[in-house]
Amino acid sequence: MAEPTHYPELSFESRMDSVEFRIAEQAHIVVDDRICADCSTRGCVVACPANLFVPTAAGGILFNYEQCFECGTCYLVCNEEGAISWSYPEGGHGVVFHRS
Amino acid sequence: MSNVSTAEFGAPDFDAIVVGAGPAGAAAALELARAGRKVCLVERGPFPGSKNMYGGVVYGRILDTLLPNWWEEAPVQRWVTRRQTMILTETAATTLDVRNEAWGRPPYNGATAYRPDFDSWLAQKAVDAGAVLVCSTTVTGLLRKDGLADGPVVGVRTDRPDGDLTAKVVIACDGVNSFLAKEAGLYPEVDPANYTVGVKETIALPREVIDERFGVRGDHGVDIEILGCTGDIPGGGFVYTNTDTVAVGLVLSLPALAKGELRPEQLLARLKAHPAVAPLVEGGDVKEYSAHVIPEAGFDMMPELIGDGILVAGDAAAMCLAAGIWLEGVNFAIGSGAAAGRAAARAVQRNDTSAAGLEGYRSRLESSFVLADHRRLRDAPHLVMGELAQQKMPRIVNGVMEDLFTVTNPDPKPRLRAVVRKQMKRHGVKWRDAVKDGLRAARTFG
Ligand SMILES: Cc1cc2nc3c(=O)[nH]c(=O)nc-3n(C[C@H](O)[C@H](O)[C@H](O)COP(=O)(O)OP(=O)(O)OC[C@H]3O[C@@H](n4cnc5c(N)ncnc54)[C@H](O)[C@@H]3O)c2cc1C
Ligand code: SF4
Ligand code: SF4
């Protein structure tokens, strides 16, 4: 009998490459990582479906807005007032779904 | 979001401004346009539906009255004629499998569809009726009468140059994060425990392969809801068939996800590798990955629905019904959006768009499935997301099935009652608690 085929899981890059983003010049989400330095929970790091919150060696957070689903998870789970300034991107920009 | 700003109050640009061209907004704009009102439908995405994702099934009966024979032209992928509820543990599965051929004929029941297609189609109906659709435009705040912080809403500010738009009434159909309803002071404190995040992969597979794997033919399709597949995190999973893609995804409670170890795509990879799910979804290319937040707590998290010059509908008002075996938001959005549109049209006609003048919205919702279902199923989200349903029930159900169907000769077959008792004990569920939750469930679902 044939061995079952093993399908390798997609890399995170190719996962995100499947999504169209019309990147705005202006960041729609800004993270103040001086505030993050005091944060003990860091829920954003594990919960952001686009994996955009990257802890730095210095104890802060590196954030890039470009491949964002605009879902709202990060501001909802963030427990430090003022760490995340969240808004929608400029009209016509950001994520564009086609088959979802 | 920008704060209050001044608006000189001459003749407003429109009778009504509807923010968000999702199903709620499109239905509201359609009803306003049909009533002969001048209505502007503002959408931040480049086209309606471009920002929207969901699991995959639209329940279309709400369209019967709005758009008779909608099924002849709606952009449908497959008609759902087979519905399964799957209860998983790491290695076992127990599935309830329902087929109904009547669901494959007009007036149909559920249809899989891509939201960019469906939302564009529905918004076009509003445009055909006379609504003005403005895309690629983000509403950044509310305009208040005379610029007073708590004055009646008289329009919106947008991110276009000179982008203020005035109207007699604003309908916030801006989805789950509704910054407009929050700015209008209609939301109490926002509690992350009331929200889940959904992630999904749309996987390409040849049409015949889908037909074969899911046991359907022609334009018939399958809807699978899954419990017990999210580890320690309250939530659930789903698999839906489109014409030549399969959607597989998870819905995850935010606080538990944020506290846990595994990321959404890692949890999804686990579901895809489950022996009951892998044979359905494996092998194809991921065409699109997507994520969106869901207002999970239903009735108990709803904001005030009416303010001076403003109504809130759809996910913006937490009207998505997320009650375990049901995940219905599009029909509730259309139902509430249409009610808001009609109430707003009446209020404009009577020249009273104060909160009192807009009260008709509430009575319309109360007398329709929108608030009736939500009121009756008020407890359902808590029951379905509770520890018993999430952690213990899947183990007990699959344990009972294993004991019933494992042949242990020379021992005689066990009695069902003994098997159930053994499994409940093993998973620390007392009869008393099971009866209590069972009664609560019977009251809610019964
Ligand atoms: C993972 C998942 C699975 C689901 N599965 C199902 C399912 O199978 N069946 C079902 O019926 N429902 C399902 N739902 C729920 C359903 O998607 C929602 O309830 C429904 O989309 C709500 O419609 P809406 O019009 O209220 O909001 P939305 O569809 O969110 O539309 C809001 C619109 O407003 C626009 N907008 C927001 N803010 C602004 C602004 N400031 N300016 C301009 N435009 C703005 C957005 O771009 C968007 O187009 C699911 C949801 C998720 C996340
Ligand atoms: S949860 Fe908030 S405060 Fe904590 S690291 Fe993330 S963004 Fe910073
Ligand atoms: S909105 Fe969603 S995708 Fe964007 S950064 Fe926040 S959590 Fe990540």
XYZ file of C-alpha atoms and ligand atoms in Angstrom:
615
model
C 0.000 0.000 0.000
C 1.217 3.507 -0.775
C 2.436 5.664 2.070
C 0.134 8.635 2.709
C 1.546 11.770 1.102
C 2.893 14.312 3.564
C 1.988 17.883 2.761
C 4.382 20.359 4.365
C 2.811 23.371 6.102
C 3.053 26.650 4.265
C 5.811 29.070 5.333
C 4.520 32.245 6.937
C 5.915 34.331 4.073
C 4.075 32.381 1.392
C 0.934 32.494 3.533
C 1.090 36.289 3.562
C 2.138 36.398 -0.108
C -1.306 34.976 -0.933
C -2.903 38.236 0.251
C -3.084 41.506 -1.687
C -2.052 44.641 0.217
C -2.241 48.096 -1.362
C 0.207 49.702 0.975
C -0.519 53.264 2.086
C 2.314 55.724 2.624
C 1.076 56.550 6.070
C 1.044 53.913 8.828
C -2.511 53.357 10.123
C -1.309 51.678 13.310
C 1.462 53.083 15.448
C 2.965 51.247 18.407
C 4.673 53.207 21.152
C 7.185 50.642 22.259
C 8.345 52.644 25.251
C 4.998 51.639 26.729
C 5.475 48.028 25.574
C 8.658 47.845 27.634
C 6.449 47.750 30.756
C 4.051 45.163 29.353
C 4.196 41.719 30.913
C 1.518 39.988 28.809
C 2.460 40.777 25.197
C -0.745 39.290 23.878
C -0.280 41.069 20.548
C 2.771 38.950 19.720
C 0.949 35.631 19.738
C -2.516 36.858 18.687
C -1.884 39.123 15.664
C -2.831 36.884 12.741
C -0.356 38.711 10.485
C 2.478 38.302 13.019
C 3.362 41.986 12.858
C 4.490 42.444 16.480
C 8.090 41.318 16.895
C 9.753 41.514 20.320
C 13.188 43.128 20.219
C 16.269 42.192 22.197
C 15.993 45.531 24.007
C 12.603 44.519 25.423
C 10.490 46.593 23.052
C 8.297 45.766 20.070
C 9.104 46.174 16.397
C 5.945 46.819 14.397
C 5.360 47.131 10.652
C 1.885 48.095 9.428
C 2.221 46.991 5.814
C 0.726 43.479 5.811
C -2.128 44.126 8.227
C -5.596 42.546 7.965
C -7.126 45.560 9.788
C -8.889 43.076 12.045
C -8.604 44.869 15.399
C -7.259 41.941 17.421
C -4.183 43.860 18.608
C -5.937 46.838 20.182
C -8.536 44.519 21.731
C -5.941 42.316 23.482
C -3.470 45.083 24.345
C -3.406 45.749 28.061
C -1.345 48.933 28.193
C -3.307 52.109 27.654
C -1.854 54.157 24.812
C 0.568 51.554 23.432
C -1.362 51.125 20.186
C -2.835 53.980 18.161
C -5.207 52.197 15.821
C -7.142 53.486 12.832
C -8.124 52.279 9.379
C -5.767 52.988 6.485
C -6.430 55.768 4.023
C -9.418 54.927 1.794
C -8.603 52.506 -1.024
C -5.466 51.208 0.718
C -4.581 48.264 2.892
C -5.781 44.697 2.590
C -7.892 43.660 -0.425
C -9.620 40.277 -0.262
C -10.765 38.418 -3.354
C -11.685 34.878 -2.321
C -12.678 35.096 1.345
C -10.597 58.982 14.631
C -11.000 62.732 14.562
C -13.155 64.340 17.151
C -16.127 66.576 16.974
C -15.999 69.240 14.346
C -18.187 72.068 13.243
C -20.738 71.758 10.517
C -22.689 74.698 9.272
C -26.196 73.495 8.976
C -27.605 74.551 5.663
C -29.376 72.055 3.457
C -27.601 68.765 4.081
C -25.870 67.017 1.169
C -27.980 63.863 1.629
C -31.038 62.600 3.460
C -28.934 59.749 4.806
C -25.312 58.631 4.870
C -24.673 54.927 5.319
C -21.135 54.090 6.437
C -19.830 50.717 5.254
C -20.896 48.799 2.148
C -21.076 45.383 3.821
C -24.412 43.536 3.820
C -25.877 45.806 6.549
C -24.957 49.007 4.736
C -26.028 47.782 1.306
C -29.443 46.717 2.656
C -29.905 50.045 4.482
C -28.973 52.043 1.368
C -31.237 49.879 -0.799
C -34.269 50.526 1.416
C -33.567 54.258 1.653
C -33.140 54.588 -2.111
C -36.324 52.627 -2.726
C -38.182 54.975 -0.402
C -37.026 57.821 -2.648
C -34.443 59.191 -0.204
C -31.148 60.694 -1.287
C -28.592 58.328 0.174
C -24.802 58.051 0.075
C -23.109 54.716 0.814
C -19.484 55.250 1.869
C -16.968 52.383 1.797
C -13.286 52.526 2.712
C -12.235 49.602 0.530
C -11.619 49.995 -3.217
C -14.841 48.009 -3.834
C -17.587 46.601 -1.577
C -16.480 43.386 0.112
C -12.767 44.025 -0.399
C -12.244 44.309 3.388
C -14.610 41.544 4.355
C -14.066 37.880 5.104
C -16.236 35.282 6.824
C -16.518 31.522 7.037
C -18.526 31.012 4.048
C -22.286 30.580 4.101
C -24.960 33.162 3.350
C -28.493 32.266 4.495
C -30.494 33.980 1.803
C -34.117 33.765 2.903
C -33.931 37.295 4.286
C -33.510 38.375 0.646
C -36.834 36.797 -0.457
C -38.756 39.994 0.228
C -35.949 42.460 -0.561
C -34.913 40.918 -3.881
C -37.390 38.303 -5.111
C -35.691 35.486 -7.075
C -32.318 36.627 -5.744
C -31.015 33.094 -6.288
C -31.141 33.497 -10.055
C -28.413 36.113 -9.998
C -26.603 36.113 -6.642
C -22.895 35.210 -7.023
C -23.178 31.801 -5.365
C -20.412 29.187 -5.247
C -22.413 26.142 -4.071
C -25.796 25.529 -2.451
C -25.357 23.808 0.906
C -27.254 20.506 0.920
C -25.096 18.758 3.500
C -24.359 20.071 6.990
C -22.104 18.412 9.486
C -21.271 19.065 13.106
C -17.975 17.442 14.004
C -16.821 16.914 17.562
C -13.091 16.266 17.823
C -10.437 15.199 20.256
C -6.796 14.950 19.137
C -7.326 11.527 17.604
C -11.080 10.910 17.394
C -14.135 12.425 15.743
C -17.896 12.048 16.149
C -19.957 13.646 13.388
C -23.618 14.488 12.952
C -24.268 14.480 9.220
C -27.448 15.999 7.771
C -28.420 15.970 4.110
C -31.420 17.647 2.593
C -31.990 17.793 -1.152
C -34.697 20.444 -0.669
C -31.908 22.850 0.327
C -30.608 22.480 -3.239
C -33.782 23.886 -4.850
C -35.400 27.346 -4.725
C -35.849 29.070 -2.317
C -32.719 27.239 -1.072
C -31.236 27.489 2.427
C -27.527 28.324 2.639
C -25.090 29.216 -0.123
C -21.333 29.480 -0.088
C -20.096 32.713 -1.659
C -17.009 34.931 -1.627
C -17.705 38.167 0.217
C -15.984 40.412 -2.336
C -18.432 38.993 -4.922
C -21.502 38.926 -2.696
C -21.053 42.359 -1.103
C -20.332 43.965 -4.504
C -23.488 42.379 -5.910
C -25.681 43.552 -3.032
C -24.238 47.088 -3.042
C -24.917 47.269 -6.791
C -28.604 46.639 -6.024
C -28.592 49.764 -3.852
C -26.885 51.711 -6.647
C -29.450 50.439 -9.170
C -32.177 51.738 -6.863
C -30.544 55.181 -6.817
C -27.995 55.198 -3.979
C -24.668 56.955 -4.505
C -21.765 54.605 -3.736
C -18.451 56.212 -2.823
C -15.561 53.745 -2.415
C -11.923 54.211 -1.358
C -13.121 56.677 1.268
C -12.608 56.185 5.003
C -14.977 57.901 7.407
C -12.801 59.341 10.163
C -15.394 60.827 12.501
C -18.875 62.195 13.108
C -20.061 65.750 12.522
C -22.234 67.176 15.312
C -24.739 69.985 15.139
C -23.057 73.324 15.840
C -19.885 71.389 16.674
C -21.213 70.529 20.128
C -19.609 67.396 21.575
C -22.941 65.777 22.414
C -25.029 67.487 19.738
C -27.092 65.486 17.256
C -25.120 63.758 14.498
C -25.382 65.741 11.266
C -22.862 64.023 9.013
C -19.436 62.449 8.726
C -15.865 63.530 8.116
C -13.961 61.517 5.526
C -10.302 61.313 4.566
C -10.965 62.933 1.173
C -9.910 66.568 0.737
C -12.973 68.685 1.615
C -14.480 65.388 2.598
C -17.207 66.433 5.057
C -20.605 65.028 4.117
C -23.781 66.208 5.822
C -27.079 64.377 6.163
C -30.249 64.223 8.251
C -29.293 60.810 9.548
C -26.153 58.633 9.631
C -26.402 54.832 9.723
C -23.261 53.202 11.125
C -22.800 49.872 9.317
C -19.043 50.014 9.790
C -18.581 46.507 11.125
C -17.336 44.928 14.325
C -14.847 47.634 15.349
C -17.479 50.369 14.786
C -15.521 53.459 15.692
C -18.589 55.474 14.771
C -20.892 53.831 17.328
C -18.108 54.218 19.903
C -17.573 57.877 19.014
C -21.325 58.434 19.269
C -21.137 57.166 22.856
C -23.438 54.242 22.132
C -21.034 51.517 23.327
C -20.409 50.761 26.958
C -16.906 49.621 27.890
C -15.361 47.318 25.268
C -14.511 43.905 26.743
C -12.139 41.729 24.663
C -13.833 38.637 26.146
C -16.818 39.455 23.916
C -14.770 39.006 20.755
C -13.221 36.194 18.760
C -10.857 36.364 15.810
C -11.432 34.194 12.752
C -8.622 33.045 10.470
C -9.090 31.098 7.285
C -7.325 29.621 4.288
C -8.991 29.408 0.896
C -7.448 26.347 -0.733
C -7.695 25.590 -4.458
C -8.766 22.065 -5.419
C -10.244 20.789 -8.673
C -14.020 20.764 -8.710
C -14.237 16.971 -9.164
C -11.895 16.416 -6.241
C -14.145 18.511 -4.014
C -17.247 16.646 -5.247
C -15.594 13.335 -4.470
C -14.091 14.217 -1.093
C -17.268 15.804 0.213
C -19.750 13.475 -1.458
C -21.716 16.074 -3.407
C -22.453 16.721 -7.082
C -23.128 19.638 -9.397
C -23.575 22.915 -7.573
C -24.256 21.300 -4.184
C -21.896 21.906 -1.300
C -21.063 21.185 2.327
C -20.881 23.162 5.557
C -18.927 21.617 8.447
C -18.839 23.189 11.917
C -16.217 21.779 14.264
C -15.969 21.741 18.049
C -13.064 20.539 20.152
C -10.355 21.608 17.706
C -8.946 24.674 19.430
C -7.007 23.172 22.341
C -7.266 25.258 25.515
C -8.741 28.212 23.645
C -12.538 28.523 23.491
C -13.576 28.560 19.851
C -14.413 26.342 16.934
C -13.524 25.457 13.380
C -15.179 25.237 9.998
C -14.783 23.766 6.524
C -16.872 25.023 3.580
C -16.863 24.043 -0.067
C -16.784 26.602 -2.861
C -16.883 25.647 -6.540
C -13.159 25.023 -6.875
C -11.799 25.973 -3.481
C -12.280 24.794 0.079
C -12.310 27.206 3.012
C -10.886 25.947 6.316
C -10.663 28.141 9.361
C -10.849 28.714 13.090
C -12.606 31.098 15.408
C -10.633 31.843 18.593
C -11.546 33.650 21.805
C -9.293 36.702 22.098
C -8.242 36.688 25.769
C -7.337 32.976 25.702
C -5.521 33.290 22.381
C -3.499 36.216 23.715
C -2.570 34.244 26.844
C -1.701 31.036 25.002
C 1.426 29.703 23.344
C 0.242 28.958 19.837
C -0.385 31.478 17.060
C -3.567 31.341 14.947
C -1.900 29.774 11.908
C -0.279 27.122 14.128
C -3.651 26.201 15.580
C -5.063 26.096 12.065
C -2.229 23.810 10.933
C -3.212 21.439 13.733
C -6.814 21.363 12.576
C -5.725 20.734 8.985
C -3.597 17.808 10.142
C -6.424 16.146 12.115
C -7.192 12.678 10.712
C -10.855 13.648 10.167
C -10.032 16.930 8.407
C -6.771 16.303 6.527
C -8.313 14.074 3.840
C -10.769 16.869 3.030
C -8.411 19.820 2.708
C -4.929 18.517 1.943
C -2.929 19.020 -1.196
C -4.160 22.293 -2.710
C -2.476 25.704 -2.919
C -3.537 28.385 -0.456
C -5.114 31.082 -2.638
C -5.811 33.522 0.161
C -5.216 33.759 3.894
C -7.522 36.089 5.795
C -8.511 37.271 9.269
C -11.385 39.234 10.825
C -12.834 39.815 14.298
C -16.341 38.620 15.309
C -18.624 40.133 17.966
C -19.258 36.852 19.762
C -21.394 37.709 22.770
C -24.549 38.709 20.875
C -27.396 40.238 22.856
C -25.352 40.888 25.978
C -22.821 43.081 24.186
C -25.175 45.111 22.016
C -24.723 48.888 22.169
C -27.503 51.464 22.213
C -28.954 51.159 18.725
C -30.308 54.677 18.341
C -28.971 58.169 19.015
C -29.893 61.653 17.828
C -29.302 61.497 14.079
C -27.666 58.053 14.173
C -28.584 54.362 13.930
C -26.282 51.338 14.297
C -26.795 48.076 12.375
C -25.080 44.765 11.626
C -21.800 43.782 13.274
C -21.410 47.414 14.350
C -24.303 46.643 16.711
C -22.987 43.138 17.552
C -25.860 41.529 15.668
C -23.872 38.569 14.413
C -25.344 35.362 15.843
C -22.401 33.266 16.995
C -23.980 30.404 18.890
C -21.870 27.342 18.256
C -23.791 25.339 15.693
C -24.868 28.641 14.135
C -22.561 31.302 12.779
C -24.856 33.716 11.028
C -23.993 37.339 10.558
C -24.727 38.224 6.969
C -28.474 37.552 7.273
C -28.636 39.430 10.586
C -26.728 42.315 8.996
C -29.142 42.437 6.051
C -32.169 42.188 8.364
C -31.001 44.943 10.698
C -29.650 47.131 7.871
C -32.949 46.971 5.998
C -34.862 47.815 9.207
C -32.548 50.778 9.833
C -32.980 51.974 6.257
C -36.771 51.843 6.486
C -36.891 53.526 9.892
C -34.520 56.255 8.681
C -36.589 56.826 5.533
C -39.739 57.268 7.662
C -37.986 59.630 10.052
C -36.672 61.761 7.183
C -40.131 61.887 5.660
C -41.601 63.053 8.977
C -38.736 65.492 9.348
C -37.736 64.144 12.764
C -34.421 62.290 12.904
C -33.914 62.752 16.635
C -33.562 59.572 18.688
C -37.322 59.705 19.332
C -38.054 60.092 15.629
C -35.851 57.077 14.861
C -37.484 54.810 17.501
C -39.210 52.863 14.715
C -35.899 51.047 14.194
C -36.172 49.296 17.537
C -39.761 48.147 17.042
C -38.902 46.821 13.580
C -36.033 44.811 15.052
C -38.104 43.586 17.981
C -40.760 42.239 15.640
C -38.259 40.469 13.379
C -35.911 37.500 13.787
C -33.019 39.872 14.486
C -33.827 40.636 18.117
C -36.157 37.658 18.630
C -33.377 35.140 17.902
C -30.788 37.127 19.802
C -32.984 37.450 22.863
C -33.875 33.769 22.892
C -30.287 32.631 22.242
C -28.823 35.095 24.700
C -27.188 32.332 26.748
C -25.937 30.350 23.770
C -22.562 32.068 23.273
C -21.738 31.583 26.967
C -22.837 27.929 26.897
C -20.963 27.103 23.723
C -17.804 28.900 24.809
C -17.905 27.437 28.331
C -15.562 24.775 29.668
C -18.122 21.976 29.548
C -18.917 22.387 25.842
C -15.366 23.249 24.857
C -13.165 20.898 26.855
C -15.190 18.145 28.474
C -18.060 17.391 26.101
C -15.795 16.479 23.124
C -13.835 14.043 25.312
C -16.942 12.512 26.823
C -18.728 12.110 23.465
C -15.736 10.539 21.767
C -14.974 8.427 24.845
C -18.521 7.067 24.861
C -18.330 6.263 21.144
C -15.003 4.525 21.615
C -16.362 2.411 24.476
C -19.522 1.572 22.527
C -17.842 0.562 19.307
C -14.609 -1.021 20.533
C -15.222 -4.760 20.686
C -13.491 -6.120 23.774
C -14.272 -9.838 23.588
C -14.251 -11.925 25.629
C -15.741 -9.142 27.816
C -19.450 -8.598 27.147
C -20.666 -5.335 25.629
C -20.975 -2.507 28.141
C -24.301 -0.804 28.803
C -24.693 2.706 27.436
C -25.562 4.079 30.843
C -22.432 2.595 32.380
C -20.280 3.936 29.554
C -21.645 7.455 29.904
C -21.204 7.354 33.676
C -17.621 6.154 33.324
C -16.687 8.843 30.802
C -18.298 11.624 32.802
C -16.453 10.543 35.900
C -13.209 10.281 34.006
C -13.541 13.867 32.772
C -14.727 15.225 36.090
C -18.288 16.098 35.133
C -20.902 15.649 37.846
C -24.446 14.633 36.928
C -25.681 17.666 38.799
C -23.616 20.059 36.664
C -24.448 18.227 33.461
C -28.152 18.400 34.280
C -27.869 22.080 35.162
C -26.105 22.942 31.895
C -28.374 20.560 30.009
C -31.439 22.373 31.311
C -29.918 25.733 30.485
C -29.185 24.459 26.988
C -32.694 23.046 26.674
C -34.158 26.392 27.706
C -31.933 28.208 25.215
C -32.076 25.906 22.211
C -35.250 24.027 22.998
C -14.315 33.954 10.476
C -15.729 34.402 10.294
C -16.682 33.505 9.861
C -17.990 33.912 9.646
N -18.877 33.034 9.093
C -20.106 33.452 8.734
C -20.963 32.622 7.964
O -20.591 31.513 7.548
N -22.212 33.066 7.673
C -22.632 34.309 8.066
O -23.778 34.688 7.765
N -21.820 35.138 8.772
C -20.561 34.745 9.097
N -19.716 35.603 9.760
C -20.228 36.906 10.235
C -20.383 37.918 9.110
O -19.217 38.002 8.352
C -20.696 39.310 9.672
O -21.670 39.227 10.668
C -21.169 40.260 8.582
O -20.148 40.488 7.663
C -21.636 41.580 9.147
O -21.980 42.447 8.098
P -21.881 44.028 8.297
O -22.369 44.640 7.043
O -22.528 44.400 9.566
O -20.336 44.324 8.530
P -19.104 44.089 7.557
O -19.359 42.982 6.621
O -17.913 44.020 8.426
O -19.042 45.429 6.701
C -18.597 46.643 7.251
C -18.140 47.522 6.105
O -17.857 48.827 6.572
C -16.660 49.294 5.988
N -16.120 50.285 6.912
C -15.749 50.082 8.202
N -15.343 51.232 8.768
C -15.451 52.184 7.812
C -15.155 53.581 7.798
N -14.694 54.205 8.878
N -15.364 54.261 6.643
C -15.857 53.622 5.528
N -16.147 52.302 5.492
C -15.946 51.592 6.629
C -15.824 48.040 5.845
O -14.807 48.187 4.881
C -16.868 47.003 5.449
O -17.069 46.933 4.068
C -18.384 35.233 9.961
C -17.429 36.142 10.417
C -16.104 35.756 10.548
C -15.085 36.766 10.942
S 0.093 44.002 24.302
Fe 0.148 46.209 23.924
S 1.612 47.017 25.436
Fe 1.890 44.784 25.362
S 3.570 44.503 23.876
Fe 1.632 44.351 22.738
S 1.254 46.425 21.986
Fe 2.803 46.591 23.593
S -5.199 44.827 13.076
Fe -5.001 42.589 13.116
S -3.531 42.111 11.485
Fe -3.358 44.312 11.887
S -1.700 44.483 13.365
Fe -3.592 44.388 14.556
S -3.872 42.213 15.010
Fe -2.340 42.343 13.377
